[in-house]
mmCIF file of C-alpha atoms and ligand atoms in Angstrom:
data_model
loop_
_atom_site.group_PDB
_atom_site.id
_atom_site.type_symbol
_atom_site.label_atom_id
_atom_site.label_comp_id
_atom_site.label_asym_id
_atom_site.label_seq_id
_atom_site.Cartn_x
_atom_site.Cartn_y
_atom_site.Cartn_z
ATOM 1 C CA UNK H 1 -35.312 -21.787 14.557
ATOM 2 C CA UNK H 2 -36.628 -23.717 11.540
ATOM 3 C CA UNK H 3 -34.824 -26.695 10.004
ATOM 4 C CA UNK H 4 -35.499 -28.480 6.700
ATOM 5 C CA UNK H 5 -37.937 -31.355 7.290
ATOM 6 C CA UNK H 6 -35.641 -33.677 5.364
ATOM 7 C CA UNK H 7 -32.715 -32.927 7.706
ATOM 8 C CA UNK H 8 -34.811 -33.746 10.782
ATOM 9 C CA UNK H 9 -35.972 -36.980 9.144
ATOM 10 C CA UNK H 10 -32.347 -37.948 8.451
ATOM 11 C CA UNK H 11 -31.417 -37.325 12.092
ATOM 12 C CA UNK H 12 -34.430 -39.227 13.437
ATOM 13 C CA UNK H 13 -33.795 -42.223 11.164
ATOM 14 C CA UNK H 14 -30.028 -42.245 11.792
ATOM 15 C CA UNK H 15 -28.426 -45.200 13.565
ATOM 16 C CA UNK H 16 -24.908 -43.800 13.560
ATOM 17 C CA UNK H 17 -23.938 -40.121 13.666
ATOM 18 C CA UNK H 18 -20.475 -38.567 13.672
ATOM 19 C CA UNK H 19 -20.035 -35.046 15.019
ATOM 20 C CA UNK H 20 -16.753 -33.667 13.665
ATOM 21 C CA UNK H 21 -15.643 -30.578 15.601
ATOM 22 C CA UNK H 22 -13.046 -27.849 15.222
ATOM 23 C CA UNK H 23 -12.051 -24.772 17.165
ATOM 24 C CA UNK H 24 -15.360 -23.057 16.352
ATOM 25 C CA UNK H 25 -17.181 -25.482 18.666
ATOM 26 C CA UNK H 26 -15.252 -23.945 21.585
ATOM 27 C CA UNK H 27 -15.486 -20.339 20.358
ATOM 28 C CA UNK H 28 -18.581 -19.496 22.434
ATOM 29 C CA UNK H 29 -16.757 -20.777 25.517
ATOM 30 C CA UNK H 30 -14.317 -17.918 24.975
ATOM 31 C CA UNK H 31 -11.488 -19.953 23.439
ATOM 32 C CA UNK H 32 -9.961 -18.122 20.461
ATOM 33 C CA UNK H 33 -9.950 -20.209 17.280
ATOM 34 C CA UNK H 34 -6.878 -20.812 15.172
ATOM 35 C CA UNK H 35 -8.215 -18.170 12.752
ATOM 36 C CA UNK H 36 -8.144 -15.604 15.559
ATOM 37 C CA UNK H 37 -4.881 -13.699 15.820
ATOM 38 C CA UNK H 38 -2.623 -14.636 18.704
ATOM 39 C CA UNK H 39 -2.064 -12.165 21.532
ATOM 40 C CA UNK H 40 0.550 -11.383 24.198
ATOM 41 C CA UNK H 41 4.030 -12.828 23.798
ATOM 42 C CA UNK H 42 2.895 -14.705 20.728
ATOM 43 C CA UNK H 43 1.012 -11.938 18.927
ATOM 44 C CA UNK H 44 3.562 -11.725 16.129
ATOM 45 C CA UNK H 45 3.549 -15.485 15.607
ATOM 46 C CA UNK H 46 1.500 -17.648 13.295
ATOM 47 C CA UNK H 47 0.084 -20.624 15.238
ATOM 48 C CA UNK H 48 1.068 -22.744 12.260
ATOM 49 C CA UNK H 49 4.705 -21.879 12.970
ATOM 50 C CA UNK H 50 4.354 -22.121 16.744
ATOM 51 C CA UNK H 51 2.549 -25.485 16.819
ATOM 52 C CA UNK H 52 5.553 -27.378 15.443
ATOM 53 C CA UNK H 53 8.309 -29.601 16.887
ATOM 54 C CA UNK H 54 10.857 -27.164 15.475
ATOM 55 C CA UNK H 55 9.426 -24.232 17.444
ATOM 56 C CA UNK H 56 9.468 -26.267 20.640
ATOM 57 C CA UNK H 57 13.036 -27.540 20.101
ATOM 58 C CA UNK H 58 14.180 -24.004 19.323
ATOM 59 C CA UNK H 59 12.671 -22.401 22.427
ATOM 60 C CA UNK H 60 10.943 -24.845 24.780
ATOM 61 C CA UNK H 61 9.889 -22.265 27.444
ATOM 62 C CA UNK H 62 8.327 -20.024 24.763
ATOM 63 C CA UNK H 63 6.169 -22.806 23.361
ATOM 64 C CA UNK H 64 5.444 -24.494 26.714
ATOM 65 C CA UNK H 65 4.384 -21.065 28.058
ATOM 66 C CA UNK H 66 1.895 -20.752 25.181
ATOM 67 C CA UNK H 67 0.292 -24.097 26.026
ATOM 68 C CA UNK H 68 0.177 -23.266 29.740
ATOM 69 C CA UNK H 69 -1.519 -19.954 28.875
ATOM 70 C CA UNK H 70 -4.037 -21.871 26.736
ATOM 71 C CA UNK H 71 -4.524 -24.495 29.467
ATOM 72 C CA UNK H 72 -5.220 -21.744 32.023
ATOM 73 C CA UNK H 73 -7.701 -20.158 29.619
ATOM 74 C CA UNK H 74 -9.514 -23.482 29.094
ATOM 75 C CA UNK H 75 -9.536 -24.146 32.864
ATOM 76 C CA UNK H 76 -11.290 -20.792 33.351
ATOM 77 C CA UNK H 77 -13.831 -21.435 30.599
ATOM 78 C CA UNK H 78 -16.970 -23.550 30.613
ATOM 79 C CA UNK H 79 -18.350 -25.843 27.918
ATOM 80 C CA UNK H 80 -20.907 -23.914 25.855
ATOM 81 C CA UNK H 81 -24.400 -24.988 24.667
ATOM 82 C CA UNK H 82 -22.835 -26.581 21.574
ATOM 83 C CA UNK H 83 -20.813 -28.993 23.725
ATOM 84 C CA UNK H 84 -23.866 -29.784 25.871
ATOM 85 C CA UNK H 85 -26.123 -30.321 22.841
ATOM 86 C CA UNK H 86 -23.637 -32.817 21.373
ATOM 87 C CA UNK H 87 -23.451 -34.682 24.692
ATOM 88 C CA UNK H 88 -27.262 -34.666 24.941
ATOM 89 C CA UNK H 89 -27.638 -35.899 21.368
ATOM 90 C CA UNK H 90 -25.688 -39.026 22.356
ATOM 91 C CA UNK H 91 -28.685 -40.047 24.507
ATOM 92 C CA UNK H 92 -30.974 -40.157 21.457
ATOM 93 C CA UNK H 93 -28.771 -42.247 19.166
ATOM 94 C CA UNK H 94 -27.504 -45.788 19.263
ATOM 95 C CA UNK H 95 -24.114 -44.389 18.231
ATOM 96 C CA UNK H 96 -22.805 -40.838 18.209
ATOM 97 C CA UNK H 97 -19.015 -40.511 18.006
ATOM 98 C CA UNK H 98 -17.361 -37.125 18.531
ATOM 99 C CA UNK H 99 -14.328 -36.825 16.246
ATOM 100 C CA UNK H 100 -12.573 -33.682 17.385
ATOM 101 C CA UNK H 101 -9.616 -31.665 16.149
ATOM 102 C CA UNK H 102 -9.669 -29.679 19.376
ATOM 103 C CA UNK H 103 -7.130 -30.179 22.122
ATOM 104 C CA UNK H 104 -9.217 -28.704 24.960
ATOM 105 C CA UNK H 105 -11.266 -30.878 27.347
ATOM 106 C CA UNK H 106 -14.612 -29.130 26.882
ATOM 107 C CA UNK H 107 -16.357 -32.079 25.182
ATOM 108 C CA UNK H 108 -15.468 -34.279 28.169
ATOM 109 C CA UNK H 109 -16.492 -31.599 30.650
ATOM 110 C CA UNK H 110 -19.897 -31.338 28.908
ATOM 111 C CA UNK H 111 -20.402 -35.070 29.503
ATOM 112 C CA UNK H 112 -19.771 -36.330 25.983
ATOM 113 C CA UNK H 113 -18.603 -39.940 25.696
ATOM 114 C CA UNK H 114 -16.842 -41.750 22.848
ATOM 115 C CA UNK H 115 -14.537 -38.919 21.811
ATOM 116 C CA UNK H 116 -11.871 -39.529 19.143
ATOM 117 C CA UNK H 117 -9.041 -36.997 19.485
ATOM 118 C CA UNK H 118 -7.330 -36.485 16.123
ATOM 119 C CA UNK H 119 -4.881 -33.862 17.383
ATOM 120 C CA UNK H 120 -4.255 -35.045 20.927
ATOM 121 C CA UNK H 121 -4.873 -33.066 24.083
ATOM 122 C CA UNK H 122 -3.200 -30.182 25.896
ATOM 123 C CA UNK H 123 -3.976 -32.025 29.149
ATOM 124 C CA UNK H 124 -1.838 -35.093 28.490
ATOM 125 C CA UNK H 125 1.789 -34.111 27.861
ATOM 126 C CA UNK H 126 4.590 -36.659 27.567
ATOM 127 C CA UNK H 127 8.363 -36.800 27.545
ATOM 128 C CA UNK H 128 9.828 -35.735 24.199
ATOM 129 C CA UNK H 129 12.617 -38.306 24.578
ATOM 130 C CA UNK H 130 11.219 -41.431 26.237
ATOM 131 C CA UNK H 131 7.476 -40.682 25.677
ATOM 132 C CA UNK H 132 6.633 -41.341 29.340
ATOM 133 C CA UNK H 133 3.234 -39.692 29.977
ATOM 134 C CA UNK H 134 3.467 -36.768 32.416
ATOM 135 C CA UNK H 135 0.729 -35.841 34.877
ATOM 136 C CA UNK H 136 0.058 -32.107 34.968
ATOM 137 C CA UNK H 137 -1.150 -30.332 38.099
ATOM 138 C CA UNK H 138 -3.325 -27.216 37.979
ATOM 139 C CA UNK H 139 -1.764 -24.412 35.952
ATOM 140 C CA UNK H 140 0.436 -22.206 38.129
ATOM 141 C CA UNK H 141 2.091 -20.087 35.440
ATOM 142 C CA UNK H 142 -0.565 -19.453 32.771
ATOM 143 C CA UNK H 143 -0.206 -15.692 32.650
ATOM 144 C CA UNK H 144 1.390 -15.617 29.228
ATOM 145 C CA UNK H 145 5.055 -15.737 30.152
ATOM 146 C CA UNK H 146 7.768 -18.146 29.055
ATOM 147 C CA UNK H 147 7.652 -21.255 31.247
ATOM 148 C CA UNK H 148 10.389 -23.904 31.266
ATOM 149 C CA UNK H 149 8.735 -27.288 30.531
ATOM 150 C CA UNK H 150 8.883 -29.938 33.293
ATOM 151 C CA UNK H 151 11.664 -32.519 33.275
ATOM 152 C CA UNK H 152 10.829 -36.173 32.722
ATOM 153 C CA UNK H 153 11.212 -38.032 36.057
ATOM 154 C CA UNK H 154 12.403 -41.116 34.179
ATOM 155 C CA UNK H 155 15.055 -39.786 31.767
ATOM 156 C CA UNK H 156 15.338 -36.059 32.604
ATOM 157 C CA UNK H 157 14.198 -35.287 29.037
ATOM 158 C CA UNK H 158 11.878 -32.377 28.262
ATOM 159 C CA UNK H 159 8.147 -32.831 28.716
ATOM 160 C CA UNK H 160 6.210 -31.629 25.633
ATOM 161 C CA UNK H 161 2.507 -30.836 25.009
ATOM 162 C CA UNK H 162 0.445 -33.944 24.163
ATOM 163 C CA UNK H 163 -0.844 -32.423 20.926
ATOM 164 C CA UNK H 164 -0.183 -33.300 17.260
ATOM 165 C CA UNK H 165 1.951 -30.517 15.799
ATOM 166 C CA UNK H 166 2.093 -29.515 12.148
ATOM 167 C CA UNK H 167 4.354 -31.971 10.371
ATOM 168 C CA UNK H 168 3.596 -34.723 12.907
ATOM 169 C CA UNK H 169 1.442 -37.705 12.009
ATOM 170 C CA UNK H 170 -1.876 -38.224 13.757
ATOM 171 C CA UNK H 171 -2.200 -40.969 16.391
ATOM 172 C CA UNK H 172 -2.863 -44.047 14.249
ATOM 173 C CA UNK H 173 -5.543 -45.512 16.536
ATOM 174 C CA UNK H 174 -7.520 -42.229 16.490
ATOM 175 C CA UNK H 175 -7.101 -41.839 12.731
ATOM 176 C CA UNK H 176 -8.156 -45.417 11.991
ATOM 177 C CA UNK H 177 -11.193 -45.070 14.262
ATOM 178 C CA UNK H 178 -12.198 -41.761 12.624
ATOM 179 C CA UNK H 179 -11.973 -43.335 9.148
ATOM 180 C CA UNK H 180 -14.083 -46.290 10.263
ATOM 181 C CA UNK H 181 -16.790 -44.134 11.856
ATOM 182 C CA UNK H 182 -16.885 -41.752 8.878
ATOM 183 C CA UNK H 183 -17.328 -44.698 6.525
ATOM 184 C CA UNK H 184 -20.238 -46.153 8.513
ATOM 185 C CA UNK H 185 -22.198 -43.111 9.681
ATOM 186 C CA UNK H 186 -25.615 -42.101 8.367
ATOM 187 C CA UNK H 187 -25.114 -38.403 9.174
ATOM 188 C CA UNK H 188 -21.943 -36.377 9.731
ATOM 189 C CA UNK H 189 -22.250 -32.949 11.351
ATOM 190 C CA UNK H 190 -19.162 -30.797 10.673
ATOM 191 C CA UNK H 191 -19.163 -28.183 13.439
ATOM 192 C CA UNK H 192 -16.877 -25.146 13.720
ATOM 193 C CA UNK H 193 -14.044 -26.101 11.440
ATOM 194 C CA UNK H 194 -12.498 -24.220 8.567
ATOM 195 C CA UNK H 195 -11.698 -27.575 6.998
ATOM 196 C CA UNK H 196 -8.182 -26.557 5.973
ATOM 197 C CA UNK H 197 -6.084 -28.826 8.182
ATOM 198 C CA UNK H 198 -5.291 -32.241 6.718
ATOM 199 C CA UNK H 199 -5.706 -35.139 6.973
ATOM 200 C CA UNK H 200 -8.528 -34.289 9.448
ATOM 201 C CA UNK H 201 -10.314 -32.203 6.796
ATOM 202 C CA UNK H 202 -10.747 -35.372 4.700
ATOM 203 C CA UNK H 203 -13.166 -36.880 7.245
ATOM 204 C CA UNK H 204 -16.365 -35.054 6.195
ATOM 205 C CA UNK H 205 -15.747 -35.738 2.504
ATOM 206 C CA UNK H 206 -15.029 -39.413 3.206
ATOM 207 C CA UNK H 207 -18.324 -39.717 5.041
ATOM 208 C CA UNK H 208 -20.149 -38.086 2.133
ATOM 209 C CA UNK H 209 -18.456 -40.375 -0.401
ATOM 210 C CA UNK H 210 -19.619 -43.368 1.627
ATOM 211 C CA UNK H 211 -23.225 -42.207 1.564
ATOM 212 C CA UNK H 212 -23.610 -40.120 4.690
ATOM 213 C CA UNK H 213 -25.805 -37.044 4.848
ATOM 214 C CA UNK H 214 -23.302 -34.177 5.298
ATOM 215 C CA UNK H 215 -24.299 -31.167 7.400
ATOM 216 C CA UNK H 216 -22.165 -28.104 8.256
ATOM 217 C CA UNK H 217 -22.690 -25.825 11.248
ATOM 218 C CA UNK H 218 -20.580 -22.684 10.852
ATOM 219 C CA UNK H 219 -21.242 -18.918 10.695
ATOM 220 C CA UNK H 220 -18.875 -18.654 7.739
ATOM 221 C CA UNK H 221 -18.282 -20.496 4.479
ATOM 222 C CA UNK H 222 -15.573 -23.154 4.428
ATOM 223 C CA UNK H 223 -14.186 -25.390 1.652
ATOM 224 C CA UNK H 224 -16.948 -27.901 2.303
ATOM 225 C CA UNK H 225 -19.895 -26.171 0.568
ATOM 226 C CA UNK H 226 -19.775 -28.237 -2.682
ATOM 227 C CA UNK H 227 -20.188 -31.480 -0.711
ATOM 228 C CA UNK H 228 -22.883 -30.413 1.739
ATOM 229 C CA UNK H 229 -26.429 -31.735 1.923
ATOM 230 C CA UNK H 230 -27.346 -29.049 4.470
ATOM 231 C CA UNK H 231 -25.558 -25.850 5.501
ATOM 232 C CA UNK H 232 -26.708 -24.383 8.826
ATOM 233 C CA UNK H 233 -25.141 -20.933 8.905
ATOM 234 C CA UNK H 234 -24.674 -19.536 12.411
ATOM 235 C CA UNK H 235 -23.006 -20.126 15.776
ATOM 236 C CA UNK H 236 -22.960 -23.742 16.964
ATOM 237 C CA UNK H 237 -24.019 -22.684 20.475
ATOM 238 C CA UNK H 238 -27.360 -21.505 19.052
ATOM 239 C CA UNK H 239 -27.903 -23.944 16.193
ATOM 240 C CA UNK H 240 -27.064 -27.269 17.875
ATOM 241 C CA UNK H 241 -29.392 -26.980 20.889
ATOM 242 C CA UNK H 242 -32.234 -25.957 18.547
ATOM 243 C CA UNK H 243 -31.436 -28.808 16.151
ATOM 244 C CA UNK H 244 -31.395 -31.429 18.917
ATOM 245 C CA UNK H 245 -34.726 -30.115 20.215
ATOM 246 C CA UNK H 246 -36.342 -30.020 16.752
ATOM 247 C CA UNK H 247 -35.141 -33.500 15.837
ATOM 248 C CA UNK H 248 -35.494 -35.372 19.116
ATOM 249 C CA UNK H 249 -37.666 -33.351 21.477
ATOM 250 C CA UNK H 250 -40.501 -32.021 19.293
ATOM 251 C CA UNK H 251 -43.123 -30.228 21.358
HETATM 252 C C1 LIG S 1 0.577 -34.261 8.807
HETATM 253 C C2 LIG S 1 -2.897 -29.240 17.651
HETATM 254 C C3 LIG S 1 2.298 -35.455 7.762
HETATM 255 C C4 LIG S 1 -1.878 -28.199 17.979
HETATM 256 C C5 LIG S 1 -3.390 -28.918 15.286
HETATM 257 C C6 LIG S 1 1.711 -27.468 3.300
HETATM 258 C C7 LIG S 1 2.746 -27.022 4.102
HETATM 259 C C8 LIG S 1 2.963 -27.558 5.383
HETATM 260 C C9 LIG S 1 2.159 -28.570 5.867
HETATM 261 C C10 LIG S 1 1.136 -28.998 5.047
HETATM 262 C C11 LIG S 1 0.905 -28.468 3.800
HETATM 263 N N1 LIG S 1 -0.178 -29.105 3.270
HETATM 264 C C12 LIG S 1 -0.641 -30.004 4.141
HETATM 265 C C13 LIG S 1 0.177 -29.974 5.222
HETATM 266 C C14 LIG S 1 0.046 -30.774 6.365
HETATM 267 C C15 LIG S 1 -0.570 -29.993 7.521
HETATM 268 C C16 LIG S 1 -1.726 -29.136 7.071
HETATM 269 O O1 LIG S 1 -2.823 -29.616 6.860
HETATM 270 N N2 LIG S 1 -1.476 -27.848 6.873
HETATM 271 C C17 LIG S 1 -2.508 -27.002 6.337
HETATM 272 C C18 LIG S 1 -2.899 -25.944 7.333
HETATM 273 C C19 LIG S 1 -1.983 -26.403 5.056
HETATM 274 N N3 LIG S 1 -1.068 -31.021 8.391
HETATM 275 C C20 LIG S 1 -0.238 -31.568 9.275
HETATM 276 O O2 LIG S 1 0.900 -31.200 9.457
HETATM 277 C C21 LIG S 1 -0.803 -32.755 10.024
HETATM 278 N N4 LIG S 1 0.155 -33.797 9.968
HETATM 279 O O3 LIG S 1 0.130 -33.966 7.749
HETATM 280 O O4 LIG S 1 1.618 -35.114 8.958
HETATM 281 C C22 LIG S 1 2.902 -36.735 8.055
HETATM 282 C C23 LIG S 1 2.358 -37.857 7.452
HETATM 283 C C24 LIG S 1 2.942 -39.063 7.701
HETATM 284 C C25 LIG S 1 4.037 -39.149 8.561
HETATM 285 C C26 LIG S 1 4.547 -38.013 9.200
HETATM 286 C C27 LIG S 1 3.978 -36.794 8.944
HETATM 287 C C28 LIG S 1 -1.016 -32.411 11.497
HETATM 288 C C29 LIG S 1 -2.038 -31.334 11.619
HETATM 289 C C30 LIG S 1 -2.387 -31.147 13.090
HETATM 290 C C31 LIG S 1 -1.931 -29.777 13.529
HETATM 291 N N5 LIG S 1 -2.327 -29.572 14.929
HETATM 292 N N6 LIG S 1 -3.755 -28.758 16.575
HETATM 293 C C32 LIG S 1 -2.480 -27.059 18.767
HETATM 294 O O5 LIG S 1 -3.716 -26.985 18.898
HETATM 295 O O6 LIG S 1 -1.683 -26.234 19.242
HETATM 296 S S1 LIG S 1 -4.394 -28.291 14.094
HETATM 297 C C33 LIG S 1 -5.120 -26.897 14.759
HETATM 298 O O7 LIG S 1 -5.500 -26.128 13.660
HETATM 299 C C34 LIG S 1 -6.367 -27.183 15.501
HETATM 300 O O8 LIG S 1 -6.322 -28.368 16.212
HETATM 301 C C35 LIG S 1 -7.391 -27.259 14.420
HETATM 302 O O9 LIG S 1 -7.553 -28.556 13.998
HETATM 303 C C36 LIG S 1 -6.756 -26.509 13.310
HETATM 304 C C37 LIG S 1 -7.536 -25.269 13.050
HETATM 305 O O10 LIG S 1 -8.634 -25.742 12.386
HETATM 306 P P1 LIG S 1 -10.099 -25.475 12.954
HETATM 307 O O11 LIG S 1 -10.384 -26.356 14.096
HETATM 308 O O12 LIG S 1 -10.954 -25.580 11.754
HETATM 309 O O13 LIG S 1 -10.090 -24.026 13.522
HETATM 310 P P2 LIG S 1 -10.018 -22.723 12.678
HETATM 311 O O14 LIG S 1 -9.608 -21.667 13.603
HETATM 312 O O15 LIG S 1 -9.237 -22.997 11.433
HETATM 313 O O16 LIG S 1 -11.517 -22.480 12.188
HETATM 314 C C38 LIG S 1 -12.509 -22.194 13.127
HETATM 315 C C39 LIG S 1 -13.807 -22.339 12.391
HETATM 316 O O17 LIG S 1 -14.848 -22.162 13.326
HETATM 317 C C40 LIG S 1 -13.997 -21.298 11.300
HETATM 318 O O18 LIG S 1 -14.543 -21.923 10.157
HETATM 319 C C41 LIG S 1 -15.018 -20.344 11.913
HETATM 320 O O19 LIG S 1 -15.877 -19.778 10.946
HETATM 321 C C42 LIG S 1 -15.805 -21.276 12.789
HETATM 322 N N7 LIG S 1 -16.473 -20.652 13.926
HETATM 323 C C43 LIG S 1 -16.130 -19.537 14.604
HETATM 324 N N8 LIG S 1 -17.042 -19.322 15.597
HETATM 325 C C44 LIG S 1 -17.937 -20.334 15.537
HETATM 326 C C45 LIG S 1 -17.585 -21.175 14.481
HETATM 327 N N9 LIG S 1 -18.293 -22.275 14.162
HETATM 328 C C46 LIG S 1 -19.389 -22.545 14.902
HETATM 329 N N10 LIG S 1 -19.791 -21.785 15.944
HETATM 330 C C47 LIG S 1 -19.093 -20.671 16.282
HETATM 331 N N11 LIG S 1 -19.513 -19.916 17.320
HETATM 332 ZN ZN1 LIG S 2 11.692 -39.245 29.497
#
């Protein structure tokens, strides 16, 4: 796979890189993206409507069952070459921060360090009422049925998924960190995101405005085209390993 010489030069000269990932980075692991239609119990639901505090308050087992089904799916999937290439790239740079919108643990499982989670994690739920973190065991009911959420051992409140729902603000420490890294990076790679969810979708543009070289890795077009320096059209699991090799491991 050929890459523009100028892109490779940018990557080789870079001190600080941000890799900004969305659901597409996990697609080749077998995790459906948010663009993919939902299935099973939830097939007639829009994830936008399901991933909200209102949906959970209205029917906690229905929404908790969805996250347990997703957690079981992630547990049975493996990181894909995109996740491994990002983790490997960290060895070649003085700073590579992964700013992810994803709530799966595949970046960690691929060995990536320094991960900023803008939308939380499905693996770290907490009590809806007293916010006490709750430790999840392996999934026992991830078959796609309704599952009553656990009860908080401290206040008997309902345990809720540790993700940022639509209408909820992002964790301020993660958001501040993402802004800082975007402002200082030399190159930002936007991987597998449709760039429609805000404020996360502002990160690539902020990096560009502050002088970063902006690169997109995506099989489809997104809203980012007008701001891009380089558009690498194709699956991240193929493009990223080839890009890391071309930039850092030339024959
Ligand atoms: C906030 C956790 C305010 C949950 C997620 C109008 C009406 C209502 C709301 C709004 C509105 N306008 C703006 C808003 C706010 C809203 C928003 O942006 N809505 C949009 C959609 C209109 N945002 C929020 O509500 C945010 N909070 O604004 O709070 C506030 C402010 C102050 C104080 C209080 C409140 C919170 C947003 C976070 C939502 N939570 N996830 C869960 O996962 O269940 S977002 C969720 O959707 C995912 O995390 C992900 O981030 C997002 C989907 O985006 P992508 O990751 O891009 O995935 P997608 O499926 O869209 O695209 C996949 C891409 O991959 C595609 O481009 C595809 O081509 C590509 N691809 C496919 N295969 C591959 C590939 N790429 C590479 N390789 C491949 N193989
Ligand atoms: Zn509690």
